[in-house]
Amino acid sequence: MFSTVLIANRGEIALRIARTCRELGIRTVAVCSDSDRNSMVARFADETVCIGPSEARRSYLNPAALVTAALQAGADAVHPGYGFLSEDPDFAEICQDAGLTFIGPAPSVLARLGDKAEARNIARAAGLPVLPGSTKPLATLAQARSLAAEIGYPVILKAVAGGGGRGMRVVRDPRDMAREYAQARAGAQTAFGDSRVYLEKYLDNARHIEVQILGDGHGNVIHLGERDCSVQRRRQKLVEETPAPGLSRELTGRICAATVRAAQAVGYAGAGTYEFLVDDEDGFHAMEVNCRIQVEHPVTEMVTGIDLVREQLQVAAGYGLAHRQEDIVPRGVAIECRVNAEDPRRGFLPTPGTVRRFVPPAGPFVRVDTHGEPGMRVTPDYDPLLAKVAVWAPDRRQAIARAERALEEFHVEGPGMCTTRDFLREVLGHPVYRAAKHTTALIDEMRVIQPGDVAFDRRANPAPVIRERSVVY
């Protein structure tokens, strides 16, 4: 096992990684920007190195600063967390060349699966169904128009180097293609430093399902079940749960089995997630692969009892997989809600500020992954995630009730700050969500629910309903 791990990240995920390292007796080195000098992980880690100013490009996205910090601190491995450089094949290769173990897939695998257009081809070759669309990046606007006309509108333009729901543009009318194509390329360049985009058919009402895998890099891969991530705003997740409600075990079993075959085909190592869209006829379509730990990994840990960060460390250290497929027996239901410093009434605009009061929930089967505390500054430099509130219960009805109670207990206050807490409570109380009939369109469609709507019963669903004025898009 490693003696020292540098955590090339910040916030709740950095602290979460550091805690597992502490349990394994691994010394940890945290990195921080100027604005994170007094963060929880900076105080928790065995050593902290300041790597630059608040601007991510000059700190958490600076490979030279991170590798230099790791070598000076005597680290023998780097854990990238999620976001930032976690899926950057160049960073993984730089670590490798410096004699550091990159805790994740090999650089070659990151390069192949990180190119979203190429990943579609790999998925297709492995037998996974994919939506109609590009087989390579679009070269011209004319090519985009021709392909969209061939497969039919609506279509979605995506960044080849994209991820996390960023860099996407939905095109519903041919007259909008020129504008959306230009904006998609500009957005991809700004977000990822790569203007290439590809195109695929867009499904308006689909379920977003993902499968958690673990691989050892030698063809051995297991899955830890699926997660439903359909509750999204701007194609970024807000609520995740496992198992996926409202889908047959036969369907999810087929999706999981297909995922394992696809991951085996590329020699996947470490933790990863294959993402799918499920249409209203139970057809499933591969979208992309996330070659890292996911934000929503706690729900899988809660139903399986497996520490995914520990498994990442074990595999990267050469110990192989600690579990066989038959060992994985998920139990109960887990739901995670992301509490962000955002204002839902203003299109989920981030609301930076200084936290004056921070009271996370507690109680039976409640887990809160957070770096929040009174006095913490939420800056516009980084993702506005404050905390992930995850709960477990024997069944979905109890899990929803527990999540509602936990969110009710959660209090975050600060001048000018808003959070998604109350909006999340509205989502959990929405009859369509409770009936497991929700799709990725849920948040866009939230409205006053009238008697007679699906699963509407005031006695069974006493939580407040959504009103038109709650969210402005």
Short mmCIF file of C-alpha atoms in Angstrom, two decimals:
data_model
loop_
_atom_site.label_atom_id
_atom_site.label_comp_id
_atom_site.label_asym_id
_atom_site.label_seq_id
_atom_site.Cartn_x
_atom_site.Cartn_y
_atom_site.Cartn_z
CA MET A 1 0.00 0.00 0.00
CA PHE A 2 1.05 3.61 -0.54
CA SER A 3 2.86 5.47 2.23
CA THR A 4 1.77 9.00 1.19
CA VAL A 5 -1.00 10.17 -1.13
CA LEU A 6 -1.34 13.70 -2.46
CA ILE A 7 -4.99 14.67 -2.98
CA ALA A 8 -5.17 16.83 -6.11
CA ASN A 9 -8.54 18.35 -5.29
CA ARG A 10 -10.47 20.45 -2.80
CA GLY A 11 -13.77 20.60 -0.91
CA GLU A 12 -15.82 17.68 0.26
CA ILE A 13 -14.23 15.07 -2.02
CA ALA A 14 -10.71 15.93 -0.83
CA LEU A 15 -11.80 15.51 2.77
CA ARG A 16 -13.65 12.28 1.97
CA ILE A 17 -10.51 10.80 0.32
CA ALA A 18 -8.33 11.92 3.23
CA ARG A 19 -10.58 10.13 5.72
CA THR A 20 -10.28 6.78 3.97
CA CYS A 21 -6.52 7.25 3.72
CA ARG A 22 -6.40 7.91 7.47
CA GLU A 23 -8.28 4.66 8.11
CA LEU A 24 -5.73 2.79 5.99
CA GLY A 25 -2.77 4.37 7.76
CA ILE A 26 -1.78 6.36 4.66
CA ARG A 27 -0.19 9.78 5.18
CA THR A 28 -2.06 12.50 3.26
CA VAL A 29 -0.92 15.69 1.57
CA ALA A 30 -3.62 18.23 0.80
CA VAL A 31 -3.17 21.00 -1.72
CA CYS A 32 -4.89 24.35 -1.51
CA SER A 33 -5.23 27.61 -3.33
CA ASP A 34 -4.88 30.89 -1.49
CA SER A 35 -8.62 31.00 -0.76
CA ASP A 36 -8.63 27.45 0.68
CA ARG A 37 -5.75 27.82 3.15
CA ASN A 38 -8.04 27.36 6.15
CA SER A 39 -10.31 24.71 4.66
CA MET A 40 -11.33 21.60 6.57
CA VAL A 41 -9.16 19.31 4.49
CA ALA A 42 -6.17 21.63 4.86
CA ARG A 43 -6.51 21.26 8.63
CA PHE A 44 -7.28 17.53 8.52
CA ALA A 45 -4.45 16.35 6.25
CA ASP A 46 -1.02 15.44 7.60
CA GLU A 47 0.54 18.12 5.41
CA THR A 48 -0.83 20.94 3.26
CA VAL A 49 0.87 22.65 0.34
CA CYS A 50 -0.37 25.91 -1.15
CA ILE A 51 -0.12 25.57 -4.93
CA GLY A 52 -1.25 28.96 -6.21
CA PRO A 53 -3.90 31.68 -6.29
CA SER A 54 -7.65 31.12 -6.21
CA GLU A 55 -8.00 30.92 -9.97
CA ALA A 56 -8.29 27.18 -10.70
CA ARG A 57 -6.16 27.43 -13.85
CA ARG A 58 -3.24 28.52 -11.71
CA SER A 59 -3.78 26.05 -8.86
CA TYR A 60 -5.99 22.95 -9.06
CA LEU A 61 -5.68 22.82 -12.86
CA ASN A 62 -1.90 23.34 -12.82
CA PRO A 63 -0.21 19.95 -13.38
CA ALA A 64 3.30 21.30 -12.73
CA ALA A 65 2.31 22.74 -9.36
CA LEU A 66 0.57 19.54 -8.30
CA VAL A 67 3.39 17.20 -9.31
CA THR A 68 6.02 19.46 -7.74
CA ALA A 69 4.03 19.49 -4.48
CA ALA A 70 3.72 15.69 -4.56
CA LEU A 71 7.43 15.14 -5.10
CA GLN A 72 8.49 17.69 -2.48
CA ALA A 73 6.13 16.12 0.06
CA GLY A 74 7.42 12.62 -0.61
CA ALA A 75 4.15 11.29 -2.02
CA ASP A 76 4.16 8.06 -3.97
CA ALA A 77 0.63 8.43 -5.39
CA VAL A 78 -1.84 11.10 -6.48
CA HIS A 79 -5.61 10.85 -6.05
CA PRO A 80 -7.35 13.30 -8.41
CA GLY A 81 -10.90 13.09 -6.95
CA TYR A 82 -13.51 14.29 -9.43
CA GLY A 83 -13.50 17.33 -11.72
CA PHE A 84 -10.34 19.39 -12.28
CA LEU A 85 -7.64 17.03 -13.71
CA SER A 86 -9.28 13.75 -12.68
CA GLU A 87 -9.81 12.58 -16.28
CA ASP A 88 -6.91 14.34 -17.95
CA PRO A 89 -4.68 11.78 -19.68
CA ASP A 90 -1.80 14.26 -19.90
CA PHE A 91 -1.84 14.77 -16.13
CA ALA A 92 -1.97 11.02 -15.55
CA GLU A 93 1.02 10.57 -17.85
CA ILE A 94 2.96 13.39 -16.17
CA CYS A 95 2.40 11.69 -12.81
CA GLN A 96 3.52 8.38 -14.26
CA ASP A 97 6.68 9.90 -15.76
CA ALA A 98 7.50 11.50 -12.39
CA GLY A 99 7.32 8.12 -10.65
CA LEU A 100 3.93 8.82 -9.06
CA THR A 101 1.02 6.40 -9.21
CA PHE A 102 -2.05 8.06 -10.67
CA ILE A 103 -5.07 6.62 -8.84
CA GLY A 104 -7.30 5.98 -11.82
CA PRO A 105 -7.27 4.35 -15.25
CA ALA A 106 -4.14 4.27 -17.41
CA PRO A 107 -3.43 7.41 -19.49
CA SER A 108 -4.22 5.51 -22.69
CA VAL A 109 -7.65 4.49 -21.37
CA LEU A 110 -8.36 8.03 -20.19
CA ALA A 111 -7.45 9.35 -23.63
CA ARG A 112 -9.71 6.89 -25.45
CA LEU A 113 -12.74 7.20 -23.16
CA GLY A 114 -12.26 10.90 -22.43
CA ASP A 115 -12.80 11.70 -26.10
CA LYS A 116 -16.60 11.46 -26.05
CA ALA A 117 -16.90 10.89 -29.78
CA GLU A 118 -14.33 8.09 -29.65
CA ALA A 119 -16.02 6.65 -26.56
CA ARG A 120 -19.23 6.27 -28.59
CA ASN A 121 -17.33 4.21 -31.16
CA ILE A 122 -15.74 2.07 -28.45
CA ALA A 123 -19.14 1.47 -26.86
CA ARG A 124 -20.63 0.50 -30.21
CA ALA A 125 -17.77 -1.92 -30.89
CA ALA A 126 -18.31 -3.50 -27.46
CA GLY A 127 -21.96 -4.13 -28.30
CA LEU A 128 -23.51 -1.25 -26.40
CA PRO A 129 -26.42 0.50 -28.14
CA VAL A 130 -25.80 4.21 -28.78
CA LEU A 131 -28.04 6.99 -30.03
CA PRO A 132 -27.77 7.95 -33.71
CA GLY A 133 -25.10 10.61 -34.18
CA SER A 134 -21.49 11.43 -35.03
CA THR A 135 -18.81 8.82 -35.37
CA LYS A 136 -16.14 11.53 -35.10
CA PRO A 137 -15.98 15.26 -34.26
CA LEU A 138 -17.92 17.56 -36.57
CA ALA A 139 -15.65 19.31 -39.05
CA THR A 140 -18.03 22.02 -40.27
CA LEU A 141 -21.43 23.60 -39.71
CA ALA A 142 -22.56 22.04 -42.98
CA GLN A 143 -21.72 18.60 -41.64
CA ALA A 144 -23.71 19.29 -38.48
CA ARG A 145 -26.71 20.40 -40.51
CA SER A 146 -26.53 17.39 -42.80
CA LEU A 147 -26.29 14.87 -39.95
CA ALA A 148 -29.09 16.55 -37.96
CA ALA A 149 -31.35 16.44 -41.00
CA GLU A 150 -30.54 12.76 -41.47
CA ILE A 151 -31.28 11.61 -37.90
CA GLY A 152 -34.03 14.16 -37.20
CA TYR A 153 -34.46 16.96 -34.68
CA PRO A 154 -34.10 17.55 -31.80
CA VAL A 155 -30.38 16.90 -31.55
CA ILE A 156 -27.77 17.78 -28.96
CA LEU A 157 -24.29 19.18 -29.55
CA LYS A 158 -21.69 18.04 -27.01
CA ALA A 159 -18.08 18.89 -26.33
CA VAL A 160 -15.72 16.08 -27.33
CA ALA A 161 -13.64 16.80 -24.20
CA GLY A 162 -16.72 17.55 -22.10
CA GLY A 163 -18.17 16.19 -18.90
CA GLY A 164 -20.27 17.12 -15.90
CA GLY A 165 -23.14 18.34 -18.06
CA ARG A 166 -21.15 21.28 -19.44
CA GLY A 167 -20.70 22.28 -23.06
CA MET A 168 -24.04 20.98 -24.34
CA ARG A 169 -26.55 22.69 -26.64
CA VAL A 170 -29.94 21.28 -27.63
CA VAL A 171 -31.09 22.18 -31.16
CA ARG A 172 -34.80 21.76 -31.93
CA ASP A 173 -35.10 23.77 -35.13
CA PRO A 174 -32.80 23.72 -38.19
CA ARG A 175 -32.88 27.53 -38.21
CA ASP A 176 -31.08 27.53 -34.84
CA MET A 177 -28.23 25.24 -35.84
CA ALA A 178 -25.76 27.94 -36.91
CA ARG A 179 -26.14 29.84 -33.64
CA GLU A 180 -26.06 26.76 -31.41
CA TYR A 181 -23.13 25.22 -33.27
CA ALA A 182 -21.07 28.39 -32.81
CA GLN A 183 -22.03 28.65 -29.13
CA ALA A 184 -21.29 24.97 -28.51
CA ARG A 185 -17.80 25.32 -29.97
CA ALA A 186 -17.12 28.53 -28.06
CA GLY A 187 -18.39 26.98 -24.82
CA ALA A 188 -16.28 23.86 -25.33
CA GLN A 189 -13.18 25.95 -25.90
CA THR A 190 -13.81 28.02 -22.79
CA ALA A 191 -14.63 25.09 -20.52
CA PHE A 192 -12.19 22.46 -21.78
CA GLY A 193 -9.65 24.18 -24.02
CA ASP A 194 -10.91 22.08 -26.94
CA SER A 195 -13.52 23.46 -29.35
CA ARG A 196 -14.38 20.13 -31.00
CA VAL A 197 -18.01 19.02 -30.74
CA TYR A 198 -20.07 16.04 -31.84
CA LEU A 199 -23.79 15.53 -32.34
CA GLU A 200 -26.34 12.91 -31.36
CA LYS A 201 -30.10 12.45 -31.22
CA TYR A 202 -31.69 14.18 -28.21
CA LEU A 203 -34.32 12.42 -26.11
CA ASP A 204 -36.71 14.81 -24.39
CA ASN A 205 -38.18 12.40 -21.85
CA ALA A 206 -35.60 9.85 -20.81
CA ARG A 207 -34.23 8.37 -17.64
CA HIS A 208 -30.55 9.00 -16.91
CA ILE A 209 -29.12 5.77 -15.54
CA GLU A 210 -25.50 5.06 -14.67
CA VAL A 211 -23.67 1.90 -13.62
CA GLN A 212 -20.86 1.88 -11.07
CA ILE A 213 -17.96 -0.41 -11.94
CA LEU A 214 -14.65 -1.49 -10.46
CA GLY A 215 -11.88 -2.98 -12.62
CA ASP A 216 -8.36 -4.22 -11.98
CA GLY A 217 -6.88 -3.37 -15.39
CA HIS A 218 -6.43 -7.04 -16.28
CA GLY A 219 -9.90 -7.77 -17.63
CA ASN A 220 -11.58 -8.36 -14.28
CA VAL A 221 -14.56 -6.02 -13.82
CA ILE A 222 -17.54 -6.05 -11.47
CA HIS A 223 -20.53 -3.75 -11.20
CA LEU A 224 -22.07 -2.39 -8.01
CA GLY A 225 -25.52 -1.74 -9.40
CA GLU A 226 -27.10 1.24 -11.08
CA ARG A 227 -28.06 4.76 -10.01
CA ASP A 228 -30.87 6.98 -11.26
CA CYS A 229 -29.62 10.53 -11.93
CA SER A 230 -32.64 11.87 -13.82
CA VAL A 231 -33.32 14.87 -11.57
CA GLN A 232 -31.14 17.50 -13.25
CA ARG A 233 -30.94 21.19 -13.95
CA ARG A 234 -29.05 22.24 -17.07
CA ARG A 235 -28.07 18.57 -17.46
CA GLN A 236 -26.28 18.63 -14.10
CA LYS A 237 -27.48 16.26 -11.39
CA LEU A 238 -29.31 17.33 -8.23
CA VAL A 239 -30.80 14.10 -6.85
CA GLU A 240 -29.44 10.58 -7.28
CA GLU A 241 -30.72 7.26 -5.97
CA THR A 242 -30.14 3.55 -6.08
CA PRO A 243 -31.60 1.23 -7.13
CA ALA A 244 -33.22 3.01 -10.08
CA PRO A 245 -36.96 3.14 -9.28
CA GLY A 246 -39.63 2.22 -11.77
CA LEU A 247 -37.35 0.10 -13.96
CA SER A 248 -37.56 -3.68 -14.09
CA ARG A 249 -34.73 -5.71 -12.59
CA GLU A 250 -34.51 -7.49 -15.92
CA LEU A 251 -33.75 -4.21 -17.71
CA THR A 252 -31.22 -2.93 -15.17
CA GLY A 253 -29.60 -6.37 -15.14
CA ARG A 254 -29.08 -6.17 -18.90
CA ILE A 255 -27.64 -2.66 -18.62
CA CYS A 256 -25.22 -3.72 -15.87
CA ALA A 257 -24.10 -6.83 -17.75
CA ALA A 258 -23.49 -4.83 -20.94
CA THR A 259 -21.47 -2.30 -18.94
CA VAL A 260 -19.18 -4.97 -17.52
CA ARG A 261 -18.49 -6.35 -21.00
CA ALA A 262 -17.67 -2.87 -22.31
CA ALA A 263 -15.30 -2.11 -19.40
CA GLN A 264 -13.56 -5.45 -19.81
CA ALA A 265 -12.95 -4.66 -23.49
CA VAL A 266 -10.80 -1.63 -22.62
CA GLY A 267 -9.01 -3.17 -19.63
CA TYR A 268 -10.56 -0.71 -17.20
CA ALA A 269 -8.77 -0.13 -13.86
CA GLY A 270 -10.24 1.53 -10.78
CA ALA A 271 -13.66 3.06 -10.22
CA GLY A 272 -15.72 4.32 -13.13
CA THR A 273 -19.24 4.94 -14.32
CA TYR A 274 -20.95 4.14 -17.60
CA GLU A 275 -23.87 6.47 -18.30
CA PHE A 276 -27.02 5.65 -20.26
CA LEU A 277 -30.32 7.12 -21.36
CA VAL A 278 -33.37 4.85 -21.06
CA ASP A 279 -36.24 5.76 -23.37
CA ASP A 280 -39.97 5.32 -22.80
CA GLU A 281 -39.88 1.92 -24.49
CA ASP A 282 -37.15 0.62 -22.15
CA GLY A 283 -34.47 0.92 -24.80
CA PHE A 284 -31.10 1.94 -23.35
CA HIS A 285 -28.39 3.96 -25.07
CA ALA A 286 -24.79 4.48 -23.94
CA MET A 287 -23.77 8.12 -23.55
CA GLU A 288 -20.34 8.37 -21.99
CA VAL A 289 -17.89 6.98 -19.45
CA ASN A 290 -16.72 8.87 -16.37
CA CYS A 291 -13.24 7.59 -15.53
CA ARG A 292 -13.19 8.72 -11.90
CA ILE A 293 -15.04 8.62 -8.61
CA GLN A 294 -18.47 10.21 -9.01
CA VAL A 295 -20.00 12.95 -6.87
CA GLU A 296 -22.91 10.59 -6.14
CA HIS A 297 -20.81 7.57 -5.09
CA PRO A 298 -22.14 7.64 -1.46
CA VAL A 299 -25.49 6.10 -2.43
CA THR A 300 -23.72 3.05 -3.88
CA GLU A 301 -21.56 2.78 -0.77
CA MET A 302 -24.65 2.91 1.45
CA VAL A 303 -26.47 0.02 -0.24
CA THR A 304 -23.38 -2.18 -0.77
CA GLY A 305 -21.26 -1.39 2.30
CA ILE A 306 -18.21 -0.97 0.04
CA ASP A 307 -15.84 2.01 0.39
CA LEU A 308 -15.17 2.97 -3.24
CA VAL A 309 -12.18 5.17 -2.43
CA ARG A 310 -10.60 2.28 -0.54
CA GLU A 311 -11.15 0.09 -3.60
CA GLN A 312 -9.51 2.72 -5.81
CA LEU A 313 -6.45 2.75 -3.57
CA GLN A 314 -6.29 -1.05 -3.41
CA VAL A 315 -6.43 -1.45 -7.19
CA ALA A 316 -3.93 1.34 -7.84
CA ALA A 317 -1.52 -0.26 -5.34
CA GLY A 318 -1.68 -3.52 -7.29
CA TYR A 319 -3.81 -5.59 -4.92
CA GLY A 320 -6.56 -6.27 -7.45
CA LEU A 321 -10.26 -6.44 -6.72
CA ALA A 322 -11.26 -7.28 -3.15
CA HIS A 323 -14.72 -8.48 -4.19
CA ARG A 324 -16.27 -10.87 -6.68
CA GLN A 325 -19.53 -10.14 -8.48
CA GLU A 326 -21.39 -12.64 -6.28
CA ASP A 327 -20.21 -10.72 -3.19
CA ILE A 328 -22.15 -7.62 -4.25
CA VAL A 329 -25.60 -7.78 -2.66
CA PRO A 330 -27.19 -4.30 -2.51
CA ARG A 331 -29.69 -3.79 0.28
CA GLY A 332 -32.36 -1.13 0.68
CA VAL A 333 -32.60 2.26 -1.00
CA ALA A 334 -30.27 5.27 -0.83
CA ILE A 335 -30.97 8.82 -2.02
CA GLU A 336 -28.52 11.71 -2.29
CA CYS A 337 -29.44 15.40 -2.54
CA ARG A 338 -26.87 17.99 -3.57
CA VAL A 339 -27.14 21.17 -1.53
CA ASN A 340 -25.56 23.91 -3.62
CA ALA A 341 -25.03 27.61 -2.94
CA GLU A 342 -27.41 28.54 -5.75
CA ASP A 343 -30.68 30.42 -6.11
CA PRO A 344 -33.30 28.23 -7.86
CA ARG A 345 -35.54 31.29 -8.37
CA ARG A 346 -32.84 32.91 -10.49
CA GLY A 347 -32.06 29.98 -12.75
CA PHE A 348 -29.76 28.35 -10.19
CA LEU A 349 -27.39 31.30 -10.23
CA PRO A 350 -24.48 30.74 -7.80
CA THR A 351 -24.67 32.82 -4.62
CA PRO A 352 -21.15 33.19 -3.21
CA GLY A 353 -20.64 34.60 0.25
CA THR A 354 -19.49 33.85 3.77
CA VAL A 355 -21.33 31.14 5.70
CA ARG A 356 -22.45 32.47 9.07
CA ARG A 357 -24.51 29.46 10.20
CA PHE A 358 -23.99 25.86 9.11
CA VAL A 359 -26.00 23.12 10.82
CA PRO A 360 -25.96 19.81 8.92
CA PRO A 361 -28.57 17.13 9.61
CA ALA A 362 -27.96 13.99 11.65
CA GLY A 363 -29.90 10.99 12.88
CA PRO A 364 -30.18 7.35 11.86
CA PHE A 365 -28.91 6.36 8.41
CA VAL A 366 -28.04 9.95 7.39
CA ARG A 367 -24.67 10.72 5.83
CA VAL A 368 -23.43 14.23 5.05
CA ASP A 369 -20.32 14.66 2.92
CA THR A 370 -19.33 18.30 3.29
CA HIS A 371 -16.52 20.76 3.75
CA GLY A 372 -18.90 23.40 5.04
CA GLU A 373 -18.63 25.15 8.39
CA PRO A 374 -19.33 28.58 9.88
CA GLY A 375 -16.90 31.15 8.53
CA MET A 376 -16.27 29.34 5.27
CA ARG A 377 -16.16 31.53 2.18
CA VAL A 378 -17.99 30.27 -0.89
CA THR A 379 -16.17 31.87 -3.80
CA PRO A 380 -17.19 32.14 -7.47
CA ASP A 381 -13.96 30.37 -8.45
CA TYR A 382 -15.26 26.86 -7.87
CA ASP A 383 -18.32 24.63 -8.02
CA PRO A 384 -20.98 25.85 -5.55
CA LEU A 385 -21.53 22.43 -3.94
CA LEU A 386 -21.85 22.82 -0.17
CA ALA A 387 -22.85 19.33 0.89
CA LYS A 388 -24.24 16.00 -0.22
CA VAL A 389 -27.02 14.74 2.02
CA ALA A 390 -27.42 10.98 1.57
CA VAL A 391 -29.83 8.70 3.37
CA TRP A 392 -30.54 4.97 3.50
CA ALA A 393 -33.77 3.12 4.30
CA PRO A 394 -35.18 -0.37 3.71
CA ASP A 395 -37.53 0.91 0.98
CA ARG A 396 -38.04 3.96 -1.20
CA ARG A 397 -40.97 5.43 0.71
CA GLN A 398 -38.96 5.51 3.92
CA ALA A 399 -35.89 6.81 2.11
CA ILE A 400 -37.83 9.77 0.70
CA ALA A 401 -39.28 10.54 4.12
CA ARG A 402 -35.83 10.38 5.70
CA ALA A 403 -34.33 12.64 3.00
CA GLU A 404 -37.11 15.18 3.54
CA ARG A 405 -36.52 15.15 7.27
CA ALA A 406 -32.75 15.51 6.84
CA LEU A 407 -33.12 18.47 4.48
CA GLU A 408 -35.56 20.13 6.88
CA GLU A 409 -32.88 19.92 9.60
CA PHE A 410 -30.17 21.41 7.35
CA HIS A 411 -29.57 25.13 7.94
CA VAL A 412 -27.12 27.27 5.98
CA GLU A 413 -27.16 31.05 6.35
CA GLY A 414 -24.94 33.86 5.15
CA PRO A 415 -25.33 37.39 3.72
CA GLY A 416 -26.72 37.17 0.21
CA MET A 417 -26.54 33.37 0.16
CA CYS A 418 -29.24 30.99 -1.07
CA THR A 419 -29.18 27.21 -1.28
CA THR A 420 -31.04 24.50 -3.15
CA ARG A 421 -32.32 22.96 0.10
CA ASP A 422 -35.96 24.01 -0.19
CA PHE A 423 -36.07 23.27 -3.91
CA LEU A 424 -34.81 19.75 -3.22
CA ARG A 425 -37.60 19.28 -0.70
CA GLU A 426 -40.09 20.30 -3.38
CA VAL A 427 -38.61 17.76 -5.78
CA LEU A 428 -38.90 14.98 -3.19
CA GLY A 429 -42.52 15.95 -2.58
CA HIS A 430 -43.44 16.05 -6.26
CA PRO A 431 -46.02 13.34 -7.06
CA VAL A 432 -44.29 12.43 -10.32
CA TYR A 433 -41.01 11.84 -8.48
CA ARG A 434 -42.75 9.88 -5.74
CA ALA A 435 -44.40 7.69 -8.34
CA ALA A 436 -40.99 7.05 -9.98
CA LYS A 437 -42.34 8.44 -13.27
CA HIS A 438 -39.80 11.25 -13.48
CA THR A 439 -37.42 11.83 -16.38
CA THR A 440 -34.64 14.30 -17.14
CA ALA A 441 -37.40 16.78 -18.01
CA LEU A 442 -38.83 16.86 -14.47
CA ILE A 443 -37.37 20.16 -13.31
CA ASP A 444 -38.28 21.92 -16.56
CA GLU A 445 -41.84 20.66 -16.21
CA MET A 446 -42.40 21.35 -12.52
CA ARG A 447 -45.73 23.11 -12.05
CA VAL A 448 -48.80 23.21 -9.79
CA ILE A 449 -50.07 19.64 -9.55
CA GLN A 450 -53.80 19.31 -10.03
CA PRO A 451 -56.02 16.57 -8.57
CA GLY A 452 -56.15 13.70 -11.02
CA ASP A 453 -52.49 14.01 -12.04
CA VAL A 454 -50.29 10.92 -11.79
CA ALA A 455 -50.04 9.56 -8.27
CA PHE A 456 -51.73 12.65 -6.81
CA ASP A 457 -53.08 11.98 -3.33
CA ARG A 458 -52.84 14.70 -0.71
CA ARG A 459 -53.04 12.22 2.14
CA ALA A 460 -50.24 10.07 0.70
CA ASN A 461 -48.22 13.06 -0.58
CA PRO A 462 -48.51 15.82 2.01
CA ALA A 463 -45.28 17.57 1.02
CA PRO A 464 -45.63 21.00 -0.62
CA VAL A 465 -46.12 21.07 -4.37
CA ILE A 466 -44.21 23.12 -6.90
CA ARG A 467 -45.61 26.46 -7.97
CA GLU A 468 -44.91 28.30 -11.20
CA ARG A 469 -43.00 31.08 -9.47
CA SER A 470 -40.60 28.70 -7.73
CA VAL A 471 -38.12 28.52 -10.58
CA VAL A 472 -37.36 30.91 -13.40
CA TYR A 473 -35.58 29.63 -16.52
#
